[in-house]
XYZ file of C-alpha atoms in Angstrom:
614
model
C -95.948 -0.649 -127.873
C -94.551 -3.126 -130.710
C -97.240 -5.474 -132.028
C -95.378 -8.804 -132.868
C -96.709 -9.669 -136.143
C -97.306 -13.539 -135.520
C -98.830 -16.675 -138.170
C -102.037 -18.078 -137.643
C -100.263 -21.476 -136.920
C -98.041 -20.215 -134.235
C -98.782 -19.342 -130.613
C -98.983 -15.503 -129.530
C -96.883 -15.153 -126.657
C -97.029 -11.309 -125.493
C -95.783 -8.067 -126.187
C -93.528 -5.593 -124.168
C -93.318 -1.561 -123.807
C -89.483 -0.706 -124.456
C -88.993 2.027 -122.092
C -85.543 3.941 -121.057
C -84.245 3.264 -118.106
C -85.589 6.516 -116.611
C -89.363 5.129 -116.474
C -88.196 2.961 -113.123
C -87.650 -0.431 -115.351
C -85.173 -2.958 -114.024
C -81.369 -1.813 -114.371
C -78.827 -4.386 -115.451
C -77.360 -4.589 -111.835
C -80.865 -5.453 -110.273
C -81.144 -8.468 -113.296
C -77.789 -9.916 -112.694
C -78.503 -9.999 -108.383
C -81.248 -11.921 -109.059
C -80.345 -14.653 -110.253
C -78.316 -18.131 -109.095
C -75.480 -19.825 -111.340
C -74.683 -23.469 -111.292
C -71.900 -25.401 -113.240
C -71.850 -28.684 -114.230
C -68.373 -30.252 -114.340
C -68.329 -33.291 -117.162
C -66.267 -36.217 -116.177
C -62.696 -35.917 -117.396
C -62.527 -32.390 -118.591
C -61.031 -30.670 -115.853
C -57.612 -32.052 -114.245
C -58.594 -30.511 -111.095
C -62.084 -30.136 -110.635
C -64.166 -33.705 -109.919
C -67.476 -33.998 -112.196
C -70.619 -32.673 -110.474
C -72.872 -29.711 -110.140
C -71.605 -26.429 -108.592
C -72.619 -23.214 -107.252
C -71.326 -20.180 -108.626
C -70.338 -17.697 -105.639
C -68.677 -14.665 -106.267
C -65.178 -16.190 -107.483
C -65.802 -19.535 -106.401
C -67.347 -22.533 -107.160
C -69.536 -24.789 -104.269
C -69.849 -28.396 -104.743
C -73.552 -29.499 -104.220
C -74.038 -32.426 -105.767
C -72.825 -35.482 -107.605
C -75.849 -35.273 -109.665
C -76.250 -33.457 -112.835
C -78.295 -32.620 -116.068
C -78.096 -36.042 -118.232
C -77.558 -35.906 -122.334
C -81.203 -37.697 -122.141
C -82.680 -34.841 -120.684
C -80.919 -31.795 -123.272
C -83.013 -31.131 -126.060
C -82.715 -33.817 -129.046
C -80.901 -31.408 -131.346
C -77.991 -30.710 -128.929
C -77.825 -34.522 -127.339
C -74.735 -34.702 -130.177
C -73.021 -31.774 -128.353
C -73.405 -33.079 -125.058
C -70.321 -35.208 -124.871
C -68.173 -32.794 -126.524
C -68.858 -30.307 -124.190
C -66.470 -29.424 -121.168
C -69.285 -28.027 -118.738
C -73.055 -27.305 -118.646
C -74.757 -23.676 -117.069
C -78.100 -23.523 -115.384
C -79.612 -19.811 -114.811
C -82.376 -19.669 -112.353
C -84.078 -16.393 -111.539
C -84.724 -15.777 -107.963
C -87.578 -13.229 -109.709
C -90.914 -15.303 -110.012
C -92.580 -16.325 -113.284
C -93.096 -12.821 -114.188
C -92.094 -12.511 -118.058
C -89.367 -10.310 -117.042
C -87.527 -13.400 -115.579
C -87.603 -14.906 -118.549
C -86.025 -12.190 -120.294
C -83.467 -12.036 -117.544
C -82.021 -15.533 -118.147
C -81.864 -14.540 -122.209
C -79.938 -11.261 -121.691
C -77.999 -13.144 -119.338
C -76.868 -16.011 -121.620
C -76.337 -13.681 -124.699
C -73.929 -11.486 -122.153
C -71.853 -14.838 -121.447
C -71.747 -16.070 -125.354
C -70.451 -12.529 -125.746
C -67.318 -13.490 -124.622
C -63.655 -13.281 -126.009
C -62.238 -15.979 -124.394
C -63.165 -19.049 -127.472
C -65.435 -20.459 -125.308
C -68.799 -21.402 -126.722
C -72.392 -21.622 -125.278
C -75.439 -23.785 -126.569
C -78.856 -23.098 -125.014
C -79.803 -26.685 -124.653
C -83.117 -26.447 -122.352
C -85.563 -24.399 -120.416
C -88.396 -24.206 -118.174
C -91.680 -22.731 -119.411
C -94.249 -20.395 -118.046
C -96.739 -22.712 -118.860
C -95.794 -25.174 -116.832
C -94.546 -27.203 -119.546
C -91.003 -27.567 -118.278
C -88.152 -29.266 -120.586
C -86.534 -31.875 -118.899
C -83.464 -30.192 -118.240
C -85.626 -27.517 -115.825
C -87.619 -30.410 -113.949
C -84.113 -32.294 -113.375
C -82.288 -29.135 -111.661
C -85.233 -28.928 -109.647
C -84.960 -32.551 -108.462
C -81.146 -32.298 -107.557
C -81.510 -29.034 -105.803
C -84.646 -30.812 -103.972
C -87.229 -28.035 -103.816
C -89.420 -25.625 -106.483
C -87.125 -22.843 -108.191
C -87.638 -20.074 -110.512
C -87.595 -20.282 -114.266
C -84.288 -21.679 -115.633
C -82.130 -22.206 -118.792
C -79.580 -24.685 -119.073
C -76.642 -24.327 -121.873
C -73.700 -26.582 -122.579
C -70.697 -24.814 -122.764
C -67.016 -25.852 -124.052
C -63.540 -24.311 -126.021
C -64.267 -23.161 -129.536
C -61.658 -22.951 -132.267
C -60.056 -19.543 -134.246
C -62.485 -20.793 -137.054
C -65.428 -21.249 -135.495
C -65.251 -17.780 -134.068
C -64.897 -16.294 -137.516
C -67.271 -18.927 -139.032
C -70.294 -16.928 -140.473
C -71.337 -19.746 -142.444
C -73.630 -22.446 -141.571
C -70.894 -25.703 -141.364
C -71.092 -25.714 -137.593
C -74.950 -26.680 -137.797
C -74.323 -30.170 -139.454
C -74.486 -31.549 -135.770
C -77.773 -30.977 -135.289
C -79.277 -32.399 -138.063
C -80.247 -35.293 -135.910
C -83.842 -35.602 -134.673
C -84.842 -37.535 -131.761
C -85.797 -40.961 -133.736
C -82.126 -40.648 -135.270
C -80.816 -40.420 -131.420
C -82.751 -43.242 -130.376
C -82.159 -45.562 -132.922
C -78.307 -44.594 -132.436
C -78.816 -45.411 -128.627
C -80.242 -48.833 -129.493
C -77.026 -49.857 -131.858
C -75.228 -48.859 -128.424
C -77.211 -51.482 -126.596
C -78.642 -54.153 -128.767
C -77.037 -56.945 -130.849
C -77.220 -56.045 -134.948
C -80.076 -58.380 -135.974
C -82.726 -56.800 -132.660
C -82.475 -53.185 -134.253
C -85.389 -51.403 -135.796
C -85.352 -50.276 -139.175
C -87.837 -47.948 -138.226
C -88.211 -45.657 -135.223
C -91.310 -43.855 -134.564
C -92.142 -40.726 -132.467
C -95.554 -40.180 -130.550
C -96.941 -37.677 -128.231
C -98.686 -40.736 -126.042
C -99.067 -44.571 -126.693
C -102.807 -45.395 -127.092
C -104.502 -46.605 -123.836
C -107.027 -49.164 -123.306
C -110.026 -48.170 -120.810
C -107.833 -49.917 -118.134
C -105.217 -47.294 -118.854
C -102.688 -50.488 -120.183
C -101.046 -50.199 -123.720
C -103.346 -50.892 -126.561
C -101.324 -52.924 -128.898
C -104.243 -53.688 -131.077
C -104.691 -49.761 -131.887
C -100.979 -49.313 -131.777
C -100.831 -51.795 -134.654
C -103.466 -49.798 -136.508
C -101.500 -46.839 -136.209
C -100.695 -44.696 -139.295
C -98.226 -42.373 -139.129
C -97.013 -39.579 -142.072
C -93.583 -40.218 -142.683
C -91.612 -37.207 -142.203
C -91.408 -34.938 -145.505
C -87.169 -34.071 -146.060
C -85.367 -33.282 -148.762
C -84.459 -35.876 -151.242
C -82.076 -36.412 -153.968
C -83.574 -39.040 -156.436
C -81.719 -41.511 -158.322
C -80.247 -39.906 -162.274
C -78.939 -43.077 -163.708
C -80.458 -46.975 -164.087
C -78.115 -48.044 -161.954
C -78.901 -45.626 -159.167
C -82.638 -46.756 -159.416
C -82.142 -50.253 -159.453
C -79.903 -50.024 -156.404
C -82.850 -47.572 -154.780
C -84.961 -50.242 -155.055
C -82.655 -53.015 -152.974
C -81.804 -50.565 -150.363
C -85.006 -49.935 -149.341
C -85.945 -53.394 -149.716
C -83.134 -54.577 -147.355
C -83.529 -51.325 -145.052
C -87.179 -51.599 -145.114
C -87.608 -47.706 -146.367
C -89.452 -45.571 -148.532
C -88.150 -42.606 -148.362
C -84.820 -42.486 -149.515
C -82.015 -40.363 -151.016
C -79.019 -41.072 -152.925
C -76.601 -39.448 -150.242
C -78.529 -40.817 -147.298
C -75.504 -42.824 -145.392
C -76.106 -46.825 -145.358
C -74.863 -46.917 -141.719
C -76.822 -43.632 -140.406
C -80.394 -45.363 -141.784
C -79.822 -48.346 -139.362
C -78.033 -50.273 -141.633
C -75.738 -53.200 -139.636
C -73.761 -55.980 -140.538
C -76.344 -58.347 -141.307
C -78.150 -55.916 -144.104
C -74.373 -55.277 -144.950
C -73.657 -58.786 -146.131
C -77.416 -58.894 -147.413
C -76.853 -56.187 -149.162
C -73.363 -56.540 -150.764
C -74.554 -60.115 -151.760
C -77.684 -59.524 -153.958
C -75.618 -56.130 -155.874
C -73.050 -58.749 -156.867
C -75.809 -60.972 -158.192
C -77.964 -58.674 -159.696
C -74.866 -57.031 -161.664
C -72.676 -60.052 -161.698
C -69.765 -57.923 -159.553
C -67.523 -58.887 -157.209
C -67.688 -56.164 -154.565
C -66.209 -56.739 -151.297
C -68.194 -56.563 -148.131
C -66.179 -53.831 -146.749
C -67.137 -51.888 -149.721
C -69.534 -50.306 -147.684
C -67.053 -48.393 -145.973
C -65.783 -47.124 -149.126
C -69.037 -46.283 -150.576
C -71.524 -45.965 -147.787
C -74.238 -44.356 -150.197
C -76.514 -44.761 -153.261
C -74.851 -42.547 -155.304
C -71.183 -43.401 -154.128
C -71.808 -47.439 -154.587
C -73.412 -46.484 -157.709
C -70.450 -45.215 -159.498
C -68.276 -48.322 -158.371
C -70.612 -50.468 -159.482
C -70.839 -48.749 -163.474
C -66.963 -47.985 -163.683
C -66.878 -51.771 -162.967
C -63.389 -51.651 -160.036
C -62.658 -55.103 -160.135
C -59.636 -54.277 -158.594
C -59.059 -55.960 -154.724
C -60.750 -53.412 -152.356
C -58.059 -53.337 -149.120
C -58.913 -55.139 -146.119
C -57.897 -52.049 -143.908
C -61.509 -51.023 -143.651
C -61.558 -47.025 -142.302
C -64.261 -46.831 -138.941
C -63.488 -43.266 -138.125
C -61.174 -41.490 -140.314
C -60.722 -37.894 -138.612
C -58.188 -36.461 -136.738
C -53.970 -36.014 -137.022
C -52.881 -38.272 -134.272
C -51.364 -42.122 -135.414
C -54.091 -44.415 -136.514
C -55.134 -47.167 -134.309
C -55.134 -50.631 -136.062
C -57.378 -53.384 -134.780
C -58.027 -56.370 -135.553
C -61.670 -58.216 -134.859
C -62.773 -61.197 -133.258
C -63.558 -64.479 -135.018
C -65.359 -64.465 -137.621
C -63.151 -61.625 -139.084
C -65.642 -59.180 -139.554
C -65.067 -54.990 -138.873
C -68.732 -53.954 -138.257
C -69.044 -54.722 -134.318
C -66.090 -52.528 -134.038
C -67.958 -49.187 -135.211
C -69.140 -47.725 -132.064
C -65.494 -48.089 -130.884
C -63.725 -46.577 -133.486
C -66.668 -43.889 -132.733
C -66.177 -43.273 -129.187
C -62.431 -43.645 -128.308
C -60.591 -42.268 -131.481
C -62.267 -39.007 -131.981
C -58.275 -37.588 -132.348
C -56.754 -40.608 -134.733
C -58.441 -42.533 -137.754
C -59.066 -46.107 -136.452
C -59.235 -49.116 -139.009
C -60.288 -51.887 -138.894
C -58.585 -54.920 -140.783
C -60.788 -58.195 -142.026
C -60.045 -61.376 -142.356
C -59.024 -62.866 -145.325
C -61.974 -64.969 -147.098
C -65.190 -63.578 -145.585
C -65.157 -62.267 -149.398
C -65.823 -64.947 -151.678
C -63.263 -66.193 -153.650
C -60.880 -66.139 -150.244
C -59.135 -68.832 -148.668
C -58.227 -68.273 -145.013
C -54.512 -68.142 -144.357
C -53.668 -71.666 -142.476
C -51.104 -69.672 -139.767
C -51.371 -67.062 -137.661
C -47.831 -66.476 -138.679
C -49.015 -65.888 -142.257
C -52.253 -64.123 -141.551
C -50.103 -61.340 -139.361
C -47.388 -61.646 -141.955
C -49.874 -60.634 -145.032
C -51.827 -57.971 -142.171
C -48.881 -56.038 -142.114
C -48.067 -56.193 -145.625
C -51.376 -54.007 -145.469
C -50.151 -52.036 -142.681
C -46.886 -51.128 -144.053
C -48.418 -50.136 -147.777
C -50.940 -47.342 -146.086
C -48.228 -46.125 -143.107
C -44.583 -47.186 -144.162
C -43.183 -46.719 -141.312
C -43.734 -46.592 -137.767
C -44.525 -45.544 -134.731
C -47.817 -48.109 -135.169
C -50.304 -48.430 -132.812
C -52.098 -51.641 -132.811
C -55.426 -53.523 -131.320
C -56.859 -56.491 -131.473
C -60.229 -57.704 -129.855
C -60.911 -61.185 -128.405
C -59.136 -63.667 -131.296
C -57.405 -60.801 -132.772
C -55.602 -59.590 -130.083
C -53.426 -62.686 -130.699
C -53.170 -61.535 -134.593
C -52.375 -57.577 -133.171
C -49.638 -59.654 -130.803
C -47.767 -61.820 -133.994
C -48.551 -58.414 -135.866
C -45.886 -56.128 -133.065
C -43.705 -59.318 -132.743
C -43.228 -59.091 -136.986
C -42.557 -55.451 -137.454
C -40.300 -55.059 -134.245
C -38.679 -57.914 -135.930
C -38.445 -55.862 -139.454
C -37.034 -52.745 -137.307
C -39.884 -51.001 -136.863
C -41.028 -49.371 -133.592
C -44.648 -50.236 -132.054
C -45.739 -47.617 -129.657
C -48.360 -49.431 -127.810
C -50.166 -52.607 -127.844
C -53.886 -53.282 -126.720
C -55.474 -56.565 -126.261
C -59.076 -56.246 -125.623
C -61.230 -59.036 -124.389
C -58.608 -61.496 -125.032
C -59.116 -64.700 -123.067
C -62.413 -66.650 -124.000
C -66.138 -66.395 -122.442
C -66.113 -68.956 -119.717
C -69.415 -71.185 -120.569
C -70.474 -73.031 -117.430
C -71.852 -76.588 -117.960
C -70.022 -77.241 -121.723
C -67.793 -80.051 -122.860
C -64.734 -77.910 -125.032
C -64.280 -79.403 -128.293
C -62.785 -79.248 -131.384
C -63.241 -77.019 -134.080
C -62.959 -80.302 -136.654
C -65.621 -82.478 -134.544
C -69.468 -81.802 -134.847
C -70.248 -84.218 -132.985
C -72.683 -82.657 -129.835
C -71.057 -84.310 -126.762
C -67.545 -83.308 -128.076
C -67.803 -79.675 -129.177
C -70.763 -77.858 -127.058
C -67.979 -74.945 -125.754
C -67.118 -74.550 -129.718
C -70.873 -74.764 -131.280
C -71.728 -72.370 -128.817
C -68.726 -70.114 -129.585
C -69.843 -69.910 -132.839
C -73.364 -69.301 -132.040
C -71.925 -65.948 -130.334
C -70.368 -65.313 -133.133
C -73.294 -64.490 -135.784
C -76.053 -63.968 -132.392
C -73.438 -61.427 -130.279
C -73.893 -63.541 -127.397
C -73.943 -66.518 -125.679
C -76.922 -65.675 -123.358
C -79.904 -65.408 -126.230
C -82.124 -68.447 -125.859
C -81.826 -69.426 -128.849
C -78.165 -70.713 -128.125
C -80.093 -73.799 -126.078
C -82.261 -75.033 -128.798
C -79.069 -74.892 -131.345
C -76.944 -76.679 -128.761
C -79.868 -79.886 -129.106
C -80.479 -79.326 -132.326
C -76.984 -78.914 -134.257
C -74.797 -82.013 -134.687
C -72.907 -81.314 -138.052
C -71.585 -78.059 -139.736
C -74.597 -78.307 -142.367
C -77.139 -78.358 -139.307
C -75.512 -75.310 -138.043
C -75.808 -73.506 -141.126
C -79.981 -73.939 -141.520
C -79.872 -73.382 -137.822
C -78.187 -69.653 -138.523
C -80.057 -69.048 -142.062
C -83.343 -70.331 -140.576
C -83.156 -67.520 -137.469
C -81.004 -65.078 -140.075
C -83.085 -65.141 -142.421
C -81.140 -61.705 -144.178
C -78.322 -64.003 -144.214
C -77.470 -66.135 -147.513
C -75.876 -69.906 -146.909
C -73.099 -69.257 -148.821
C -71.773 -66.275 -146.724
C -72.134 -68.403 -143.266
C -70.146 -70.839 -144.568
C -67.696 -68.527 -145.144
C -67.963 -67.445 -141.711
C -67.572 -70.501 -140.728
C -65.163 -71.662 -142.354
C -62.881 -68.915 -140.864
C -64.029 -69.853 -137.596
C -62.895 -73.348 -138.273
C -59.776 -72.371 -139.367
C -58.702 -69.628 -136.743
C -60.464 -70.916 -133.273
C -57.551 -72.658 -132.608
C -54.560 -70.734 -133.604
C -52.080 -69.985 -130.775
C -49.243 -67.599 -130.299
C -46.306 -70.275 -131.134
C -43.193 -70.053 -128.457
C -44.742 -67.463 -126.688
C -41.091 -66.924 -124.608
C -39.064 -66.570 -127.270
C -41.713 -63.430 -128.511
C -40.460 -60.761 -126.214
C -42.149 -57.505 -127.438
C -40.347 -54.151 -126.927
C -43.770 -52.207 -126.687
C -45.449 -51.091 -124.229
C -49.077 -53.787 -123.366
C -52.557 -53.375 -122.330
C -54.472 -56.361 -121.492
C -57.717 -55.131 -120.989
C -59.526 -58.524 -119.305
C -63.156 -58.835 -119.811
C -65.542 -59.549 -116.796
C -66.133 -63.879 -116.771
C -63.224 -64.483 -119.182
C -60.565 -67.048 -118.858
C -57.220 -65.716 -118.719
C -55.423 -64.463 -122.080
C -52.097 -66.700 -123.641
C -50.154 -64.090 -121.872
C -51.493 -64.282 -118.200
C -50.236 -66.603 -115.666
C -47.699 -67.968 -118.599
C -43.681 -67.896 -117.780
C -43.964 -64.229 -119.682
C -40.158 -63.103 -120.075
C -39.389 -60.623 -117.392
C -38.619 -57.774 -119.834
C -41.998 -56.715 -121.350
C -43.781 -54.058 -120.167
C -47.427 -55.777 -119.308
C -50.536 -53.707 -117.769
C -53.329 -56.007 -116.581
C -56.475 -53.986 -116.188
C -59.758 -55.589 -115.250
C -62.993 -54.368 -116.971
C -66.568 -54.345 -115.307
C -68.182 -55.368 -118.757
C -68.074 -58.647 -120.189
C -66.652 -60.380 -123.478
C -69.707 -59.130 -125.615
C -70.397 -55.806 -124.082
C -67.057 -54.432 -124.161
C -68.346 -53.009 -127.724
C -71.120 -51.982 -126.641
C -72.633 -49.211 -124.279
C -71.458 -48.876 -121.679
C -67.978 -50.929 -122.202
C -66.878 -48.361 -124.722
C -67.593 -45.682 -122.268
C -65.108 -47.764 -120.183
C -62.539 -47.886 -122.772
C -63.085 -44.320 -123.274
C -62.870 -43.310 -119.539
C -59.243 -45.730 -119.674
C -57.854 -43.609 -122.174
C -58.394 -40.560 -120.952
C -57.143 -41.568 -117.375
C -53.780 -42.628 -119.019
C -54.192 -46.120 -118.110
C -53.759 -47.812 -121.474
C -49.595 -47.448 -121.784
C -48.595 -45.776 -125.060
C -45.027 -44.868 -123.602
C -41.719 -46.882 -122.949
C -41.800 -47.389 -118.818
C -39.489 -49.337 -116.524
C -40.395 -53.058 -117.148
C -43.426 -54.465 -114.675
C -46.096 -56.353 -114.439
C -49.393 -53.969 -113.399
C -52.396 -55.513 -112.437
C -55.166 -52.644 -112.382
C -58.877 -53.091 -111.094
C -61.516 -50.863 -112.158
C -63.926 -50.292 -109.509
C -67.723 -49.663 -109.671
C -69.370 -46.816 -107.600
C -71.632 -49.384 -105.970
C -68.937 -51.044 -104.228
C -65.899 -53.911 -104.673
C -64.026 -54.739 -106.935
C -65.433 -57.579 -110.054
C -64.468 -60.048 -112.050
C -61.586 -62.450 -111.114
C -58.634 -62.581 -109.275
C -55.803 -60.501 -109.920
C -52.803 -62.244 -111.902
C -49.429 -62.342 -109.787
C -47.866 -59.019 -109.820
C -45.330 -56.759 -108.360
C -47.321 -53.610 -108.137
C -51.162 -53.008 -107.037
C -53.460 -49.909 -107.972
C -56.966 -49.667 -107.366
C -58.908 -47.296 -109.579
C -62.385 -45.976 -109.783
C -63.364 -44.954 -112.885
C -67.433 -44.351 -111.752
């Protein structure tokens, strides 16, 4: 008998007898008939196999449900894994709860990880013989619809020449997330910038009243231990100094010198915050995107004492992995790269995506007074970081008409654009608005633009605070207390620079749009309740190669969860163009699973597809 030797703070589980096979115990043939296989098929990863959950039989594989084992319900440490993964295993013992079973489904899983075919396996959840199941174990149970034996669920996906030879510990970064890290990452997916926590907090239960409701009085009385981590403290002055405004600005305590601005919740409104009072406090002129250059303590540190005064580039990097062409894209008004994170995050895993921002949210910048010249300076940008082409260029909402002048200007130098994408770029329709113009403030002129505008620092024209600015504002100085006063993190100065660009840009139009025929291949990908774009139902010369495709999200979710997911689901599908093709007009729909088609009606075209991508 081996006695497991086991700490005072940790739970004493049982020991075994090791016998030979000889004493009767089970043989490996009677372990492996006892137990059931399903696969989980992710959505996209198989050509020919639809996503679902599927019975292993014999050589075959059994469709049995749509239904499958969420990210949500894998164990926090692993949720990072769960999209990168092809496929997901459950093991479920047909044995009882006898401890054996258990063992079964571990010898099991190590015999499949012992593979040599470069395919990986993470054990990502399990049932318990407590009774305390892991989510993963109480969901299989639901889709299969009646009480099963003890499980283990593992993701499971292609593993590269160097990770099988990898003996180091590089391959365990991804799981340095805990669960208030996941959900705080969830919540940028979902929420507008200025409704994020700075803090998230875990609990075993939320304090209950006698009534069994939510007691928010005790729940405001709560003290909880922040978590104890390793931490690198600041070395020089200038290190501590800028310490102390990060955690003022991120509301944090604990805090090290390589801890990543972005990863600690920061967002574009701390950005600016931020950026501002380091340029008072040392008297530098630091760019806002400087963040992106140096996203930590340490990193910003060392700009800040070797003084760069030099002009930081506008082409701010979002996701800079990966060997395939960089994506370009440009951002809405306003000019700012931040709202385009999550996308550079979750469509461009393969190619570095950058972002390029508009010239004068720094101060010290004077917005261009053309499109013509903003594109024409934009690709002077371009051209110095990728000389030559193929490029691949995007532009959301206002700039997909800078990406547009952008691929007219270098197919006009010689240079080759492989694919243009215009995302979201007609205009929120806002029902019940007089339009206006960008140079009049006063209220029964310019509701459509004030409320524009609004969107533009609030992320959408829905909050309720957009009503009591619409009564309230009358003048551009009204509308900048109106933004300070409910952005408080914000400084006056910056929203007037905001503004000012707004101003400027809102109404810049593609000039002679039919003399601008593009030789690259273009996505419009229309957001749900948008007007049309300047190149829909327009006398569009017949030689460009358009593709209309109609999105389920709307102007100010398509950067967001779950429009990204969208996006990313478009890619993969092949429907954003990135080849030469016949020239044609496509109008594409995207379906939802519960039923018709959305949004408006399709733009006059030659050729039809429907396409479900739910």
């Amino acid at each position: 008998r081996i006695q497991l030797d086991v700490p005072a703070e940790d739970y004493f589980l049982g020991s075994f007898e090791v016998n030979s096979n000889k004493s009767g115990g089970f043989t490996e043939r009677t372990l492996e008939d006892d137990l059931d296989i399903y696969i989980q098929i992710h959505p996209g990863k198989f050509s020919d196999l639809a996503a679902g959950l599927y019975r292993y039989q014999g050589q075959n594989l059994e469709k049995v449900s749509q239904e499958m084992i969420l990210r949500r319900q894998v164990i926090a440490i692993n949720q990072e894994v769960y999209h990168r993964a092809s496929f997901g295993v459950t093991l479920i013992s047909r044995a009882g709860r006898e401890w054996i079973s258990f063992l079964q489904l571990g010898r099991k899983l190590q015999k499949l990880q012992m593979n040599d075919l470069k395919i990986g396996l993470m054990p990502s959840g399990y049932s318990s013989k407590s009774g305390h199941n892991l989510p993963s174990a109480d969901r299989i149970q639901n889709i299969l619809g009646k009480q099963q034996g003890p499980s283990y669920f593992f993701l499971g996906g292609g593993i590269s020449d160097e990770q099988v030879k990898s003996r180091g510990m590089k391959e365990d970064s991804v799981h340095m997330k805990g669960p208030a890290e996941l959900i705080k990452e969830d919540l940028v997916e979902r929420l507008p910038d200025y409704m994020i926590p700075t803090k998230v907090v875990i609990l075993n239960a939320f304090p209950l009243t006698a009534n069994g409701k939510l007691d928010f009085e005790a729940l405001k009385k709560l003290h909880v231990e922040p978590e104890k981590r390793q931490l690198k403290v600041p070395k020089t002055e200038t290190e501590k100094n800028l310490a102390e405004i990060w955690k003022t600005k991120l509301r944090r305590e604990d805090l090290s010198i390589q801890d990543n601005f972005f990863e600690l919740g920061g967002n574009s409104l701390t950005a600016v915050s931020l950026v501002s009072q380091v340029n008072r406090h040392w008297g530098a002129a630091l760019p806002i995107q400087v963040l992106f250059e140096a996203p930590t303590i340490e990193k910003l540190g060392a700009k800040i004492d070797a003084q760069k005064r030099e002009q930081s580039s506008r082409i701010v990097p979002l996701q800079s992995d990966g060997a395939g062409r960089p994506i370009y894209c440009w951002p809405g008004l306003g000019g700012s790269c931040m709202n385009l994170r999550l996308l550079a995050k979750k469509v461009s895993s393969d190619s570095p995506f950058y972002g390029i921002q508009a010239y004068g949210l720094n101060e010290n910048e004077t917005p261009y007074n053309t499109l013509h010249e903003m594109a024409k300076e934009d690709v002077k940008l371009i051209k110095a970081k990728q000389p030559h082409g193929p490029y691949t260029l995007w532009g959301y909402s206002f700039g997909a008409r800078v990406a547009f002048e952008a691929a007219y200007q270098l197919e006009q130098s010689g240079e080759t654009v492989e694919s243009l994408v215009l995302l979201a770029p007609g205009s929120p329709v806002i029902s019940g608005l007089t339009t206006g113009s960008a140079k009049s403030w006063a209220s029964s002129q310019c509701g459509e633009y004030a409320a524009i505008l609004f969107s533009v620092f609030m992320g959408s024209i829905s909050d309720p605070l957009l009503e009591k600015c619409l009564a309230t504002v009358d003048s551009e100085e009204s509308f900048q207390n109106f933004i300070t006063q409910h952005q408080s993190i914000l400084d006056a100065e910056f929203v007037k620079r905001v503004m000012t660009i707004v101003s400027q840009t809102y109404e810049f139009k593609v000039s002679d749009l039919k003399s601008r025929t593009l030789r690259a291949p273009i996505t419009i990908l229309s957001a749900s309740g948008d007007s049309d774009s300047f190149l829909e139902n327009t006398s569009i010369n017949e030689s460009m190669d358009l593709h209309s495709v109609q999105l389920v999200c709307d102007h100010y979710t398509l950067l967001k969860f779950p429009g990204v997911e969208e996006i990313k689901t478009l890619m993969k599908s092949g429907c954003i163009k990135t080849l030469r093709s016949t020239p044609h007009f496509k109008s594409i729909w995207l379906g939802h699973s519960l039923g018709g088609i959305h949004g408006k009606k399709p733009v006059k075209s030659r050729h039809h597809l429907e396409l479900s991508i739910y």
